[in-house]
PDB file of C-alpha atoms in Angstrom:
ATOM      1  CA  TYR A  30      -0.240  -0.242  -0.266  1.00 49.00           C
ATOM      2  CA  GLU A  31       0.490   3.319  -1.125  1.00 54.00           C
ATOM      3  CA  MET A  32      -0.708   6.842   0.034  1.00 55.00           C
ATOM      4  CA  VAL A  33      -1.912   8.782  -1.933  1.00 56.00           C
ATOM      5  CA  PRO A  34      -2.732  12.628  -1.823  1.00 57.00           C
ATOM      6  CA  VAL A  35      -6.046  13.328  -2.775  1.00 56.00           C
ATOM      7  CA  THR A  36      -6.406  17.205  -2.246  1.00 60.00           C
ATOM      8  CA  GLY A  37      -9.601  18.388  -0.381  1.00 57.00           C
ATOM      9  CA  VAL A  38     -10.016  14.829   1.766  1.00 54.00           C
ATOM     10  CA  GLN A  39      -7.924  12.991   4.259  1.00 55.00           C
ATOM     11  CA  THR A  40      -5.058  10.945   2.530  1.00 53.00           C
ATOM     12  CA  CYS A  41      -5.619   7.273   2.774  1.00 54.00           C
ATOM     13  CA  ALA A  42      -3.960   4.112   1.022  1.00 53.00           C
ATOM     14  CA  LEU A  43      -5.130   2.767  -1.473  1.00 51.00           C
ATOM     15  CA  PRO A  44      -3.176  -0.564  -3.424  1.00 55.00           C
ATOM     16  CA  ILE A  45      -1.183   0.759  -6.237  1.00 52.00           C
ATOM     17  CA  SER A  46      -3.457  -1.065  -9.286  1.00 53.00           C
ATOM     18  CA  ARG A  47      -6.489   0.647  -7.970  1.00 51.00           C
ATOM     19  CA  ARG A  48      -5.104   3.652  -8.170  1.00 51.00           C
ATOM     20  CA  ALA A  49      -7.345   6.402 -10.032  1.00 50.00           C
ATOM     21  CA  THR A  50      -4.604   7.860 -12.489  1.00 51.00           C
ATOM     22  CA  THR A  51      -5.148   7.953 -16.157  1.00 50.00           C
ATOM     23  CA  GLY A  52      -7.052   6.788 -18.288  1.00 54.00           C
ATOM     24  CA  SER A  53      -5.622   2.679 -18.248  1.00 64.00           C
ATOM     25  CA  SER A  54      -7.200   2.597 -15.337  1.00 80.00           C
ATOM     26  CA  ARG A  55     -10.253   3.298 -16.975  1.00 82.00           C
ATOM     27  CA  LEU A  56      -8.891   0.202 -19.676  1.00 84.00           C
ATOM     28  CA  GLY A  57      -8.585  -1.605 -16.755  1.00 83.00           C
ATOM     29  CA  ARG A  58     -11.694  -1.811 -15.111  1.00 84.00           C
ATOM     30  CA  HIS A  59     -14.037  -1.750 -18.492  1.00 81.00           C
ATOM     31  CA  LEU A  60     -11.657  -5.216 -19.000  1.00 82.00           C
ATOM     32  CA  ARG A  61     -12.583  -6.343 -15.307  1.00 84.00           C
ATOM     33  CA  ARG A  62     -16.157  -5.940 -16.140  1.00 82.00           C
ATOM     34  CA  TRP A  63     -16.374  -7.274 -19.208  1.00 76.00           C
ATOM     35  CA  LYS A  64     -13.806 -10.265 -17.567  1.00 77.00           C
ATOM     36  CA  ARG A  65     -17.254 -10.999 -15.134  1.00 79.00           C
ATOM     37  CA  ASP A  66     -19.477  -9.944 -17.124  1.00 76.00           C
ATOM     38  CA  GLU A  67     -22.257 -13.424 -17.985  1.00 72.00           C
ATOM     39  CA  THR A  68     -24.446 -11.741 -20.031  1.00 73.00           C
ATOM     40  CA  GLY A  69     -24.409 -13.603 -23.470  1.00 69.00           C
ATOM     41  CA  SER A  70     -22.806 -17.073 -21.976  1.00 71.00           C
ATOM     42  CA  LEU A  71     -26.085 -18.583 -22.570  1.00 74.00           C
ATOM     43  CA  THR A  72     -25.930 -17.657 -27.089  1.00 78.00           C
ATOM     44  CA  ILE A  73     -22.754 -19.512 -27.031  1.00 79.00           C
ATOM     45  CA  GLU A  74     -24.423 -22.810 -25.199  1.00 82.00           C
ATOM     46  CA  TYR A  75     -27.397 -22.408 -27.878  1.00 84.00           C
ATOM     47  CA  CYS A  76     -25.545 -22.652 -30.281  1.00 87.00           C
ATOM     48  CA  LEU A  77     -23.652 -25.308 -30.205  1.00 89.00           C
ATOM     49  CA  TRP A  78     -27.343 -27.522 -28.569  1.00 91.00           C
ATOM     50  CA  MET A  79     -29.392 -26.376 -30.740  1.00 93.00           C
ATOM     51  CA  PRO A  80     -28.382 -28.251 -34.257  1.00 94.00           C
ATOM     52  CA  VAL A  81     -27.850 -31.316 -32.109  1.00 95.00           C
ATOM     53  CA  PHE A  82     -31.652 -30.872 -31.127  1.00 95.00           C
ATOM     54  CA  LEU A  83     -33.269 -29.828 -34.250  1.00 95.00           C
ATOM     55  CA  ALA A  84     -30.959 -33.101 -35.977  1.00 93.00           C
ATOM     56  CA  ILE A  85     -33.450 -35.149 -33.634  1.00 95.00           C
ATOM     57  CA  ILE A  86     -36.838 -33.251 -34.533  1.00 95.00           C
ATOM     58  CA  VAL A  87     -35.883 -33.715 -38.194  1.00 93.00           C
ATOM     59  CA  ILE A  88     -34.845 -37.695 -37.650  1.00 93.00           C
ATOM     60  CA  VAL A  89     -38.001 -37.959 -35.451  1.00 95.00           C
ATOM     61  CA  LEU A  90     -40.418 -35.968 -37.969  1.00 94.00           C
ATOM     62  CA  ASP A  91     -38.589 -38.281 -41.256  1.00 93.00           C
ATOM     63  CA  THR A  92     -39.798 -41.364 -39.546  1.00 93.00           C
ATOM     64  CA  SER A  93     -42.915 -40.669 -38.472  1.00 95.00           C
ATOM     65  CA  ILE A  94     -44.137 -39.617 -41.715  1.00 94.00           C
ATOM     66  CA  LEU A  95     -42.286 -43.166 -43.005  1.00 93.00           C
ATOM     67  CA  PHE A  96     -44.505 -45.305 -40.670  1.00 94.00           C
ATOM     68  CA  ALA A  97     -47.694 -43.296 -41.344  1.00 95.00           C
ATOM     69  CA  LYS A  98     -47.056 -43.555 -45.162  1.00 94.00           C
ATOM     70  CA  HIS A  99     -45.633 -47.418 -44.670  1.00 94.00           C
ATOM     71  CA  THR A 100     -48.674 -47.992 -42.572  1.00 95.00           C
ATOM     72  CA  SER A 101     -51.174 -46.597 -45.229  1.00 95.00           C
ATOM     73  CA  LEU A 102     -49.694 -48.171 -48.616  1.00 96.00           C
ATOM     74  CA  MET A 103     -49.658 -51.326 -45.880  1.00 96.00           C
ATOM     75  CA  LYS A 104     -53.618 -50.916 -45.844  1.00 97.00           C
ATOM     76  CA  LEU A 105     -53.983 -50.043 -49.522  1.00 96.00           C
ATOM     77  CA  THR A 106     -52.110 -53.687 -50.382  1.00 96.00           C
ATOM     78  CA  SER A 107     -54.333 -55.947 -47.879  1.00 96.00           C
ATOM     79  CA  SER A 108     -57.614 -53.908 -49.460  1.00 96.00           C
ATOM     80  CA  ILE A 109     -55.870 -54.721 -53.193  1.00 96.00           C
ATOM     81  CA  THR A 110     -55.150 -57.976 -52.229  1.00 96.00           C
ATOM     82  CA  ARG A 111     -59.028 -58.759 -50.819  1.00 95.00           C
ATOM     83  CA  GLN A 112     -60.526 -57.384 -54.023  1.00 95.00           C
ATOM     84  CA  LEU A 113     -58.245 -59.123 -55.786  1.00 94.00           C
ATOM     85  CA  SER A 114     -59.537 -62.917 -53.814  1.00 94.00           C
ATOM     86  CA  VAL A 115     -63.346 -61.768 -54.343  1.00 94.00           C
ATOM     87  CA  GLY A 116     -62.869 -61.198 -57.892  1.00 91.00           C
ATOM     88  CA  SER A 117     -63.673 -57.238 -57.804  1.00 93.00           C
ATOM     89  CA  LEU A 118     -60.329 -56.612 -59.474  1.00 93.00           C
ATOM     90  CA  ASN A 119     -58.100 -57.710 -62.114  1.00 92.00           C
ATOM     91  CA  ASP A 120     -54.699 -58.832 -61.517  1.00 91.00           C
ATOM     92  CA  GLY A 121     -53.731 -55.823 -63.979  1.00 92.00           C
ATOM     93  CA  ASP A 122     -55.461 -53.447 -62.955  1.00 94.00           C
ATOM     94  CA  VAL A 123     -53.550 -52.957 -59.340  1.00 95.00           C
ATOM     95  CA  THR A 124     -50.716 -50.831 -60.825  1.00 94.00           C
ATOM     96  CA  ASN A 125     -54.393 -48.203 -62.412  1.00 95.00           C
ATOM     97  CA  TYR A 126     -55.591 -48.525 -58.748  1.00 95.00           C
ATOM     98  CA  MET A 127     -52.177 -47.650 -56.858  1.00 95.00           C
ATOM     99  CA  VAL A 128     -51.790 -45.001 -59.085  1.00 95.00           C
ATOM    100  CA  ALA A 129     -55.773 -43.894 -58.760  1.00 95.00           C
ATOM    101  CA  GLU A 130     -54.646 -43.859 -55.234  1.00 94.00           C
ATOM    102  CA  GLY A 131     -52.086 -41.387 -55.035  1.00 93.00           C
ATOM    103  CA  TYR A 132     -48.922 -42.962 -55.510  1.00 94.00           C
ATOM    104  CA  ASP A 133     -46.555 -42.448 -58.633  1.00 93.00           C
ATOM    105  CA  ALA A 134     -45.830 -45.492 -61.396  1.00 93.00           C
ATOM    106  CA  ASP A 135     -42.773 -44.881 -61.608  1.00 94.00           C
ATOM    107  CA  ASP A 136     -41.977 -45.436 -57.484  1.00 94.00           C
ATOM    108  CA  PHE A 137     -43.415 -48.920 -57.362  1.00 95.00           C
ATOM    109  CA  THR A 138     -43.842 -51.797 -58.602  1.00 95.00           C
ATOM    110  CA  ALA A 139     -46.807 -54.494 -57.668  1.00 96.00           C
ATOM    111  CA  THR A 140     -46.553 -58.424 -58.302  1.00 95.00           C
ATOM    112  CA  VAL A 141     -49.597 -60.254 -58.508  1.00 96.00           C
ATOM    113  CA  THR A 142     -49.133 -64.368 -57.676  1.00 94.00           C
ATOM    114  CA  ARG A 143     -51.822 -66.764 -56.826  1.00 93.00           C
ATOM    115  CA  PRO A 144     -49.608 -69.906 -55.050  1.00 89.00           C
ATOM    116  CA  GLY A 145     -52.558 -72.728 -54.562  1.00 88.00           C
ATOM    117  CA  SER A 146     -55.489 -71.076 -53.095  1.00 91.00           C
ATOM    118  CA  GLU A 147     -54.329 -67.599 -52.049  1.00 94.00           C
ATOM    119  CA  VAL A 148     -53.299 -64.297 -53.988  1.00 95.00           C
ATOM    120  CA  ARG A 149     -50.605 -62.533 -52.839  1.00 96.00           C
ATOM    121  CA  LEU A 150     -49.364 -58.789 -53.518  1.00 96.00           C
ATOM    122  CA  ALA A 151     -46.115 -57.671 -53.764  1.00 97.00           C
ATOM    123  CA  VAL A 152     -45.663 -54.716 -53.672  1.00 97.00           C
ATOM    124  CA  GLU A 153     -42.057 -52.918 -53.938  1.00 96.00           C
ATOM    125  CA  ILE A 154     -41.899 -48.924 -53.621  1.00 95.00           C
ATOM    126  CA  GLU A 155     -39.116 -46.207 -53.744  1.00 94.00           C
ATOM    127  CA  VAL A 156     -38.220 -45.313 -50.376  1.00 93.00           C
ATOM    128  CA  SER A 157     -37.064 -41.561 -51.218  1.00 91.00           C
ATOM    129  CA  SER A 158     -41.187 -41.497 -52.443  1.00 91.00           C
ATOM    130  CA  LEU A 159     -42.741 -42.061 -49.329  1.00 90.00           C
ATOM    131  CA  GLU A 160     -40.470 -39.749 -46.874  1.00 88.00           C
ATOM    132  CA  ALA A 161     -39.877 -35.920 -46.501  1.00 88.00           C
ATOM    133  CA  ALA A 162     -36.391 -35.283 -46.129  1.00 88.00           C
ATOM    134  CA  GLY A 163     -34.435 -38.313 -47.746  1.00 88.00           C
ATOM    135  CA  LEU A 164     -32.999 -39.348 -44.628  1.00 88.00           C
ATOM    136  CA  TYR A 165     -33.257 -42.656 -45.121  1.00 89.00           C
ATOM    137  CA  SER A 166     -32.469 -42.451 -48.631  1.00 88.00           C
ATOM    138  CA  ARG A 167     -29.585 -41.161 -47.697  1.00 89.00           C
ATOM    139  CA  LEU A 168     -28.614 -43.920 -45.076  1.00 89.00           C
ATOM    140  CA  GLY A 169     -28.919 -46.668 -47.936  1.00 91.00           C
ATOM    141  CA  LEU A 170     -32.231 -47.950 -47.540  1.00 90.00           C
ATOM    142  CA  GLN A 171     -33.834 -47.635 -51.129  1.00 92.00           C
ATOM    143  CA  LYS A 172     -36.676 -49.953 -51.290  1.00 94.00           C
ATOM    144  CA  LEU A 173     -38.737 -50.912 -49.062  1.00 93.00           C
ATOM    145  CA  THR A 174     -41.672 -53.961 -49.848  1.00 95.00           C
ATOM    146  CA  VAL A 175     -44.702 -54.419 -48.761  1.00 96.00           C
ATOM    147  CA  GLU A 176     -46.338 -57.953 -49.077  1.00 96.00           C
ATOM    148  CA  ALA A 177     -50.344 -59.140 -48.303  1.00 96.00           C
ATOM    149  CA  VAL A 178     -51.779 -62.573 -48.347  1.00 96.00           C
ATOM    150  CA  GLN A 179     -55.595 -63.198 -48.869  1.00 94.00           C
ATOM    151  CA  ARG A 180     -56.996 -66.291 -49.163  1.00 93.00           C
ATOM    152  CA  ASP A 181     -58.845 -66.828 -52.961  1.00 89.00           C
ATOM    153  CA  GLU A 182     -62.366 -66.874 -52.596  1.00 86.00           C
ATOM    154  CA  LEU A 183     -63.273 -67.494 -55.702  1.00 75.00           C
TER     155      LEU A 183
END
């Protein structure tokens, strides 16, 4: 500590580093205040974690859409197989029926077989036509096969 004379006031002992002398001490105060300031620290955490949360949301949404469309395709395949088994739909009309339901003819192949007393319909479809973000086709899943079997009622 060193005695610092202050005019018009009693003298007091202050540490040398806290002495108010020039503009450099003002800079020092600002630097110390800036060092202690924690505003904006949440922004850094947000920037680090937000891409992870967005990726999780995209994965969940893409998976949900894929499962919903897969379920819809399974129900349609089952319905077509039922119509084939009772004779209300011909084997050659399956593609036209699926196109009328909103599927693109270039994205799927439908194969009808009649082994024994059964009607078997296998639909192989491009995964890219079922998903929203294209995640699974980028991961290597190219085709999805849905198959339905019904006892022939003719």
